[in-house]
Amino acid sequence: MTDTRGITHSRRRFAAALGTGVAGAVAGCLGTDPTGTASIDDGDDAAADAGDDAPAVSADASATIGMVYALGGLDDRSFNDAANRGIQRARLDHDVAFTNQEPSSMADFETTQAALSASERPDYDLICCIGFLQADALSTVAGEHPDQQYALVDSVVDRDNVANYVFREHEGSFQAGHLAGLVTGRDLSVGAGGTVDGERTVGFVGGVESPLIAKFEAGYLAGVAHADGDASVLRTYVGAFDDPEAGYDAAAEMYEQGADVVYHAAGGSGLGVFQAAQEYGRYAIGVDSDQSRSNPRYADVILGSMVKRVGTAVYDAAERTIDDSLRTGSTTALGLAEDGVALVYGTTLGPVIPDDVRAAIADSGERIVAGELSVPTDPEAVDR
C-alpha cells in the first residue's frame, strides 16, 4: 500500500451551515489498550434527547452521580450525547439520580471536578468524567479526594479511586478500513455518491495528532491493506476537533486526488468531511456514533460509522457503583469482543452494500475476536 501525507488545505469557502453542536463535537477517540471486560448496549442507535436537564437529585435515588462532559457539552450528536444516553438508561433501569456539568474550557475541568468532589448537598457516590482531556485534572483532584469514587471514560488515571474505561478503537477502525478497501476500485454508485473509475484510493482525516488518535489511523490502514494491498491511503490531521471547515478542506483535497472513501476521527471537524463527500459525489465513514442517524442530512454518503459505546462505559460504572463493585484502580478495555466498538452500516446506504462486502467484513470481525487477526495500534507498524 502506498500513502500520501502532508495534504495542503486551500481553505476554500465553506458553502453551507453544518447544524447545531458542530463546535462541540469533540472526538471521543482516545485511550490506552490494557485488558478488561464489559458488555452492555448503550442504545447508541436510539434517538436521544440529550439536551434535557438532568432530573433533580433525590434522597431516594439508588446512587447520585455527577456527569462532567467533554468540551462542547451536550447536543454534539456524537460523543457526549452517547455518554448521556448511558446515564439516562441507568436512571430508567436503576433509579439513578444525576447532574450534568458542561465545562467550557480546559481550566474548568479541575474546577468542576473539585466542586463536585467537595459537595455535600448532594454527596456524589460517583463522579463520571467524559473524555481524555479530563485526565490531567482528574489525576490532581482524585489525589486530593481519596474517599471519592470517579470513573474516567476514554483515558487512564493511575489512582486507586478511579475506574478507567478505554476502547480498542483500532479494532473498529480496522473494520472501517476493510469496508473502504473493499469499496474502492469497484464500480459503485448508490445514494449521492459513487466511486471513481480506475482509482483505488481512500483517505483518513484525524483531529488532533497524538499517539492515541493514531490508533484509529493504524487500524484503518491495516483494514485497507487487508482488503486491497495496492490501494493508496491519503492521510492528514486538521489540528482540531471542532473545525468543520478544516475537515471539509482536507476531505475535498483527497476527493480531488481520487479518493473514493474518507474515514474521519475528527469529531465536529468530521462534519465537513460529510459535506465534501456530498459535493464531490463520493463516500465517507463516520465515527463514535452512527452518524447517518445523528446527521441524517449526510446519510446518502455515509457508508457506515465506527461507533464507540461510550454509554456502555457510563452505564457499567453507574451499575457497579450501586452494586459496590466499581473497578477503581483498574482499567476496563472495550473492543469488538465486548461490543465496545463496532462498524455499523449507514441507514440509507447500508441496505445496498453488496452482500460479499458484508460477508467479508463479518469474517474479519470474527477473526479479530478469535485472535486470528492482530490489529496494530501504531501506523508505522502497518506493512504497506
Short mmCIF file of C-alpha atoms in Angstrom, two decimals:
data_model
loop_
_atom_site.label_atom_id
_atom_site.label_comp_id
_atom_site.label_asym_id
_atom_site.label_seq_id
_atom_site.Cartn_x
_atom_site.Cartn_y
_atom_site.Cartn_z
CA MET A 1 0.00 0.00 0.00
CA THR A 2 1.26 3.50 -0.75
CA ASP A 3 0.38 6.55 1.29
CA THR A 4 0.43 10.27 0.81
CA ARG A 5 0.94 12.71 3.69
CA GLY A 6 1.04 16.46 4.00
CA ILE A 7 -2.25 17.28 2.30
CA THR A 8 -2.38 21.07 1.84
CA HIS A 9 -5.58 22.93 2.63
CA SER A 10 -6.99 25.51 0.25
CA ARG A 11 -9.28 26.99 2.95
CA ARG A 12 -11.96 27.13 0.29
CA ARG A 13 -15.17 28.95 1.04
CA PHE A 14 -17.41 26.86 3.29
CA ALA A 15 -20.70 26.57 1.46
CA ALA A 16 -23.36 25.53 3.96
CA ALA A 17 -24.24 25.56 7.62
CA LEU A 18 -23.49 22.25 9.31
CA GLY A 19 -26.13 22.18 12.01
CA THR A 20 -26.15 22.57 15.77
CA GLY A 21 -23.48 21.22 18.02
CA VAL A 22 -20.69 21.42 15.41
CA ALA A 23 -18.19 23.27 17.55
CA GLY A 24 -18.81 20.96 20.46
CA ALA A 25 -18.35 17.63 18.76
CA VAL A 26 -15.01 16.88 20.38
CA ALA A 27 -13.76 13.49 19.26
CA GLY A 28 -14.00 10.75 21.85
CA CYS A 29 -11.15 8.89 20.26
CA LEU A 30 -8.54 8.28 22.86
CA GLY A 31 -7.23 5.83 25.42
CA THR A 32 -4.71 3.11 26.06
CA ASP A 33 -5.10 -0.60 25.44
CA PRO A 34 -4.98 -2.65 28.64
CA THR A 35 -7.26 -5.65 29.04
CA GLY A 36 -10.64 -5.83 30.68
CA THR A 37 -14.23 -6.79 30.05
CA ALA A 38 -17.66 -5.28 29.98
CA SER A 39 -20.60 -5.67 27.63
CA ILE A 40 -23.71 -3.53 27.81
CA ASP A 41 -25.60 -1.95 24.94
CA ASP A 42 -25.78 1.82 25.39
CA GLY A 43 -28.60 2.21 22.89
CA ASP A 44 -26.30 4.06 20.50
CA ASP A 45 -28.72 3.72 17.62
CA ALA A 46 -31.66 5.11 19.53
CA ALA A 47 -32.74 8.72 19.30
CA ALA A 48 -31.69 10.66 22.39
CA ASP A 49 -32.91 13.95 23.77
CA ALA A 50 -29.53 14.64 25.29
CA GLY A 51 -30.25 18.30 25.85
CA ASP A 52 -32.87 17.69 28.54
CA ASP A 53 -31.99 18.83 32.03
CA ALA A 54 -30.96 16.08 34.41
CA PRO A 55 -33.60 15.08 36.93
CA ALA A 56 -33.45 16.67 40.35
CA VAL A 57 -31.27 14.79 42.82
CA SER A 58 -33.44 12.70 45.14
CA ALA A 59 -32.65 11.23 48.53
CA ASP A 60 -34.44 8.06 47.38
CA ALA A 61 -32.12 7.51 44.42
CA SER A 62 -30.06 4.32 44.29
CA ALA A 63 -26.97 6.43 43.58
CA THR A 64 -26.16 10.06 42.88
CA ILE A 65 -23.77 10.67 40.01
CA GLY A 66 -22.13 13.84 38.74
CA MET A 67 -21.57 13.84 34.97
CA VAL A 68 -18.72 16.04 33.72
CA TYR A 69 -18.83 16.15 29.92
CA ALA A 70 -16.13 16.76 27.32
CA LEU A 71 -15.66 20.24 25.88
CA GLY A 72 -18.61 21.31 23.79
CA GLY A 73 -21.13 19.70 26.10
CA LEU A 74 -24.39 18.04 25.18
CA ASP A 75 -26.16 18.06 21.82
CA ASP A 76 -22.95 17.20 19.96
CA ARG A 77 -24.78 14.30 18.23
CA SER A 78 -21.79 12.11 18.97
CA PHE A 79 -19.54 11.54 21.98
CA ASN A 80 -21.17 13.48 24.83
CA ASP A 81 -24.67 12.55 23.76
CA ALA A 82 -23.67 8.87 23.79
CA ALA A 83 -22.45 9.28 27.38
CA ASN A 84 -25.71 10.97 28.29
CA ARG A 85 -27.67 8.06 26.86
CA GLY A 86 -25.76 5.77 29.21
CA ILE A 87 -26.67 7.75 32.34
CA GLN A 88 -30.26 8.22 31.14
CA ARG A 89 -30.54 4.45 30.80
CA ALA A 90 -29.13 4.00 34.31
CA ARG A 91 -31.78 6.41 35.58
CA LEU A 92 -34.55 4.41 33.91
CA ASP A 93 -33.23 0.97 34.89
CA HIS A 94 -31.89 1.66 38.37
CA ASP A 95 -33.38 4.96 39.60
CA VAL A 96 -30.01 6.71 39.47
CA ALA A 97 -30.05 10.48 40.01
CA PHE A 98 -27.52 12.65 38.23
CA THR A 99 -26.49 16.19 37.45
CA ASN A 100 -24.94 17.39 34.19
CA GLN A 101 -21.87 19.63 34.15
CA GLU A 102 -20.61 21.04 30.84
CA PRO A 103 -17.19 22.73 31.24
CA SER A 104 -16.34 25.29 28.60
CA SER A 105 -12.54 25.29 28.91
CA MET A 106 -9.65 23.08 29.97
CA ALA A 107 -9.30 25.07 33.19
CA ASP A 108 -12.95 24.36 34.03
CA PHE A 109 -12.30 20.62 34.27
CA GLU A 110 -10.35 20.81 37.52
CA THR A 111 -12.67 23.45 38.97
CA THR A 112 -15.77 21.40 38.18
CA GLN A 113 -14.33 18.10 39.33
CA ALA A 114 -13.15 19.67 42.60
CA ALA A 115 -16.51 21.36 43.26
CA LEU A 116 -18.41 18.09 42.83
CA SER A 117 -15.89 16.26 44.98
CA ALA A 118 -16.34 18.75 47.83
CA SER A 119 -20.13 18.83 47.54
CA GLU A 120 -22.23 17.62 50.46
CA ARG A 121 -25.65 18.54 49.05
CA PRO A 122 -25.69 16.36 47.12
CA ASP A 123 -22.99 13.97 48.22
CA TYR A 124 -21.96 12.23 45.00
CA ASP A 125 -21.48 8.47 45.00
CA LEU A 126 -19.64 8.72 41.69
CA ILE A 127 -18.21 11.49 39.54
CA CYS A 128 -18.05 10.40 35.91
CA CYS A 129 -15.58 12.30 33.70
CA ILE A 130 -16.04 12.03 29.96
CA GLY A 131 -13.10 12.43 27.58
CA PHE A 132 -9.31 12.22 27.59
CA LEU A 133 -8.82 15.95 28.17
CA GLN A 134 -10.01 15.50 31.75
CA ALA A 135 -7.21 13.10 32.70
CA ASP A 136 -4.65 15.62 33.98
CA ALA A 137 -7.18 17.48 36.10
CA LEU A 138 -8.62 14.25 37.48
CA SER A 139 -5.20 12.97 38.47
CA THR A 140 -4.86 16.03 40.72
CA VAL A 141 -8.43 16.11 42.05
CA ALA A 142 -8.64 12.38 42.73
CA GLY A 143 -5.43 12.61 44.73
CA GLU A 144 -6.92 15.41 46.83
CA HIS A 145 -10.17 13.48 47.49
CA PRO A 146 -9.13 9.86 48.14
CA ASP A 147 -12.56 8.89 49.53
CA GLN A 148 -14.44 9.98 46.41
CA GLN A 149 -15.06 7.48 43.60
CA TYR A 150 -14.53 8.52 39.98
CA ALA A 151 -14.95 6.98 36.55
CA LEU A 152 -12.91 8.25 33.60
CA VAL A 153 -14.12 7.41 30.11
CA ASP A 154 -11.59 7.35 27.27
CA SER A 155 -8.33 7.67 29.16
CA VAL A 156 -6.43 6.36 32.19
CA VAL A 157 -5.55 7.97 35.53
CA ASP A 158 -3.44 5.86 37.86
CA ARG A 159 -5.31 6.45 41.11
CA ASP A 160 -6.82 3.89 43.48
CA ASN A 161 -10.18 5.71 43.45
CA VAL A 162 -10.54 5.99 39.65
CA ALA A 163 -12.19 3.37 37.43
CA ASN A 164 -10.86 3.80 33.90
CA TYR A 165 -12.71 2.85 30.72
CA VAL A 166 -10.97 2.80 27.34
CA PHE A 167 -11.71 1.38 23.92
CA ARG A 168 -9.86 -0.69 21.36
CA GLU A 169 -10.62 1.82 18.63
CA HIS A 170 -8.08 0.22 16.31
CA GLU A 171 -10.25 -2.90 16.06
CA GLY A 172 -13.33 -0.99 14.92
CA SER A 173 -11.19 1.18 12.66
CA PHE A 174 -9.82 -1.97 11.01
CA GLN A 175 -13.38 -2.78 10.02
CA ALA A 176 -13.84 0.76 8.67
CA GLY A 177 -10.66 0.35 6.61
CA HIS A 178 -11.76 -3.06 5.43
CA LEU A 179 -15.02 -1.53 4.18
CA ALA A 180 -13.22 1.35 2.44
CA GLY A 181 -10.70 -1.02 0.86
CA LEU A 182 -13.44 -3.28 -0.46
CA VAL A 183 -15.36 -0.35 -1.95
CA THR A 184 -12.52 1.48 -3.68
CA GLY A 185 -11.85 0.20 -7.17
CA ARG A 186 -15.40 -1.15 -7.51
CA ASP A 187 -17.95 0.32 -9.86
CA LEU A 188 -20.36 1.53 -7.19
CA SER A 189 -22.98 4.26 -7.49
CA VAL A 190 -25.58 4.42 -4.75
CA GLY A 191 -27.13 7.27 -2.80
CA ALA A 192 -25.47 10.60 -3.59
CA GLY A 193 -22.04 9.04 -4.11
CA GLY A 194 -20.05 6.89 -6.45
CA THR A 195 -16.55 5.55 -6.97
CA VAL A 196 -14.01 6.93 -9.44
CA ASP A 197 -13.34 4.70 -12.39
CA GLY A 198 -9.85 3.25 -12.24
CA GLU A 199 -8.96 4.69 -8.82
CA ARG A 200 -8.02 2.62 -5.77
CA THR A 201 -7.62 5.43 -3.26
CA VAL A 202 -9.14 6.18 0.14
CA GLY A 203 -8.49 8.77 2.85
CA PHE A 204 -8.17 9.30 6.61
CA VAL A 205 -8.78 12.64 8.36
CA GLY A 206 -7.73 12.88 12.00
CA GLY A 207 -8.44 15.65 14.50
CA VAL A 208 -5.51 16.46 16.81
CA GLU A 209 -2.45 14.36 16.02
CA SER A 210 -1.49 12.20 19.00
CA PRO A 211 -0.38 8.63 19.73
CA LEU A 212 -3.93 7.81 20.79
CA ILE A 213 -5.72 9.14 17.70
CA ALA A 214 -3.07 7.22 15.80
CA LYS A 215 -4.85 4.03 16.93
CA PHE A 216 -7.71 4.94 14.60
CA GLU A 217 -5.27 5.60 11.78
CA ALA A 218 -3.34 2.38 12.37
CA GLY A 219 -6.45 0.20 12.42
CA TYR A 220 -7.81 1.88 9.32
CA LEU A 221 -4.56 1.44 7.40
CA ALA A 222 -4.43 -2.23 8.37
CA GLY A 223 -8.04 -2.77 7.31
CA VAL A 224 -7.47 -1.16 3.92
CA ALA A 225 -4.36 -3.28 3.38
CA HIS A 226 -6.30 -6.41 4.36
CA ALA A 227 -8.88 -5.63 1.68
CA ASP A 228 -6.59 -4.31 -1.05
CA GLY A 229 -2.83 -4.19 -0.59
CA ASP A 230 -2.44 -1.95 -3.64
CA ALA A 231 -4.83 0.79 -2.50
CA SER A 232 -3.38 4.21 -1.69
CA VAL A 233 -4.30 5.91 1.60
CA LEU A 234 -4.22 9.71 1.82
CA ARG A 235 -3.80 10.88 5.41
CA THR A 236 -3.86 14.19 7.25
CA TYR A 237 -4.68 15.77 10.61
CA VAL A 238 -6.57 19.05 10.80
CA GLY A 239 -5.35 20.04 14.26
CA ALA A 240 -8.76 20.40 15.90
CA PHE A 241 -11.91 18.50 16.79
CA ASP A 242 -14.22 21.48 16.23
CA ASP A 243 -13.25 22.90 12.83
CA PRO A 244 -15.62 21.57 10.15
CA GLU A 245 -14.17 23.94 7.57
CA ALA A 246 -10.75 22.34 8.00
CA GLY A 247 -12.39 18.92 7.76
CA TYR A 248 -14.06 19.99 4.53
CA ASP A 249 -10.78 21.28 3.06
CA ALA A 250 -8.89 18.11 3.96
CA ALA A 251 -11.51 15.76 2.53
CA ALA A 252 -12.05 17.89 -0.58
CA GLU A 253 -8.33 17.69 -1.33
CA MET A 254 -8.48 13.91 -1.01
CA TYR A 255 -11.54 13.63 -3.23
CA GLU A 256 -9.81 15.80 -5.80
CA GLN A 257 -6.93 13.31 -5.73
CA GLY A 258 -9.32 10.46 -6.48
CA ALA A 259 -10.31 9.15 -3.04
CA ASP A 260 -13.49 7.08 -3.13
CA VAL A 261 -14.00 6.96 0.65
CA VAL A 262 -12.74 9.13 3.54
CA TYR A 263 -12.89 7.97 7.18
CA HIS A 264 -12.66 10.63 9.86
CA ALA A 265 -11.66 10.52 13.51
CA ALA A 266 -12.04 14.26 13.95
CA GLY A 267 -15.17 14.97 15.99
CA GLY A 268 -17.02 18.07 14.80
CA SER A 269 -14.37 18.65 12.13
CA GLY A 270 -15.66 15.47 10.51
CA LEU A 271 -18.95 17.12 9.61
CA GLY A 272 -17.01 18.97 6.93
CA VAL A 273 -15.87 15.61 5.57
CA PHE A 274 -19.51 14.66 5.03
CA GLN A 275 -20.28 17.88 3.21
CA ALA A 276 -17.28 17.41 0.94
CA ALA A 277 -18.42 13.85 0.21
CA GLN A 278 -21.80 15.15 -0.92
CA GLU A 279 -20.33 17.93 -3.05
CA TYR A 280 -17.85 15.61 -4.76
CA GLY A 281 -20.26 12.69 -5.04
CA ARG A 282 -18.09 10.29 -3.01
CA TYR A 283 -18.39 8.39 0.28
CA ALA A 284 -17.46 8.85 3.94
CA ILE A 285 -17.30 6.79 7.14
CA GLY A 286 -18.29 8.36 10.44
CA VAL A 287 -17.07 7.85 14.00
CA ASP A 288 -18.21 7.50 17.64
CA SER A 289 -21.97 7.37 16.97
CA ASP A 290 -23.97 6.20 13.97
CA GLN A 291 -23.57 9.48 12.14
CA SER A 292 -26.06 8.58 9.44
CA ARG A 293 -28.65 8.85 12.25
CA SER A 294 -27.23 11.78 14.20
CA ASN A 295 -26.58 13.73 10.97
CA PRO A 296 -29.27 12.41 8.60
CA ARG A 297 -28.69 15.13 6.00
CA TYR A 298 -25.49 13.25 5.10
CA ALA A 299 -26.95 9.74 5.25
CA ASP A 300 -26.82 9.45 1.46
CA VAL A 301 -22.98 9.46 1.51
CA ILE A 302 -22.20 7.74 4.85
CA LEU A 303 -21.38 4.09 4.19
CA GLY A 304 -21.10 3.35 7.90
CA SER A 305 -19.69 4.55 11.21
CA MET A 306 -17.17 3.16 13.66
CA VAL A 307 -19.21 3.51 16.84
CA LYS A 308 -17.81 3.62 20.35
CA ARG A 309 -20.24 2.50 23.03
CA VAL A 310 -19.43 5.40 25.35
CA GLY A 311 -22.77 4.93 27.06
CA THR A 312 -21.77 1.34 27.78
CA ALA A 313 -18.94 2.56 29.99
CA VAL A 314 -21.14 5.12 31.77
CA TYR A 315 -23.90 2.58 32.39
CA ASP A 316 -21.43 0.00 33.66
CA ALA A 317 -19.84 2.50 36.05
CA ALA A 318 -23.27 3.54 37.39
CA GLU A 319 -24.45 -0.03 37.82
CA ARG A 320 -21.24 -1.06 39.58
CA THR A 321 -21.46 1.96 41.87
CA ILE A 322 -24.88 0.76 43.00
CA ASP A 323 -23.55 -2.78 43.49
CA ASP A 324 -20.42 -1.53 45.27
CA SER A 325 -18.29 -3.32 42.68
CA LEU A 326 -16.76 -0.39 40.78
CA ARG A 327 -13.34 -1.37 39.42
CA THR A 328 -11.38 1.51 40.88
CA GLY A 329 -7.65 1.37 40.44
CA SER A 330 -8.01 -0.61 37.23
CA THR A 331 -8.86 -0.22 33.57
CA THR A 332 -11.61 -1.84 31.51
CA ALA A 333 -10.97 -2.01 27.76
CA LEU A 334 -13.89 -2.43 25.37
CA GLY A 335 -13.30 -3.82 21.91
CA LEU A 336 -15.13 -5.85 19.29
CA ALA A 337 -15.50 -8.85 21.60
CA GLU A 338 -17.23 -6.75 24.27
CA ASP A 339 -19.32 -4.78 21.74
CA GLY A 340 -17.46 -1.70 22.93
CA VAL A 341 -16.67 -0.74 19.33
CA ALA A 342 -18.37 -1.81 16.13
CA LEU A 343 -18.81 -0.92 12.48
CA VAL A 344 -22.45 -0.10 11.80
CA TYR A 345 -23.75 0.43 8.28
CA GLY A 346 -25.46 3.67 7.31
CA THR A 347 -29.24 3.90 7.43
CA THR A 348 -29.54 4.81 3.75
CA LEU A 349 -26.55 3.08 2.16
CA GLY A 350 -26.30 0.03 4.42
CA PRO A 351 -29.05 -1.93 2.66
CA VAL A 352 -27.34 -1.56 -0.73
CA ILE A 353 -23.81 -2.51 0.31
CA PRO A 354 -23.03 -5.73 -1.62
CA ASP A 355 -23.53 -8.99 0.24
CA ASP A 356 -19.98 -10.16 -0.42
CA VAL A 357 -18.62 -6.99 1.20
CA ARG A 358 -20.77 -7.52 4.28
CA ALA A 359 -19.70 -11.17 4.49
CA ALA A 360 -16.00 -10.29 4.25
CA ILE A 361 -16.28 -7.65 6.98
CA ALA A 362 -18.19 -10.04 9.25
CA ASP A 363 -15.47 -12.61 8.72
CA SER A 364 -12.63 -10.20 9.60
CA GLY A 365 -14.50 -9.16 12.74
CA GLU A 366 -14.84 -12.77 13.84
CA ARG A 367 -11.15 -13.36 13.20
CA ILE A 368 -10.16 -10.32 15.27
CA VAL A 369 -12.30 -11.51 18.18
CA ALA A 370 -10.83 -15.00 17.89
CA GLY A 371 -7.28 -13.61 17.94
CA GLU A 372 -6.54 -14.79 14.41
CA LEU A 373 -6.08 -11.21 13.14
CA SER A 374 -3.83 -8.89 15.13
CA VAL A 375 -4.61 -5.19 14.67
CA PRO A 376 -1.74 -2.71 15.15
CA THR A 377 -2.02 0.46 17.23
CA ASP A 378 0.88 2.28 15.56
CA PRO A 379 0.54 3.43 11.94
CA GLU A 380 4.25 2.82 11.40
CA ALA A 381 3.73 -0.84 12.23
CA VAL A 382 1.39 -1.34 9.28
CA ASP A 383 3.02 -3.17 6.37
CA ARG A 384 2.28 -1.06 3.32
#
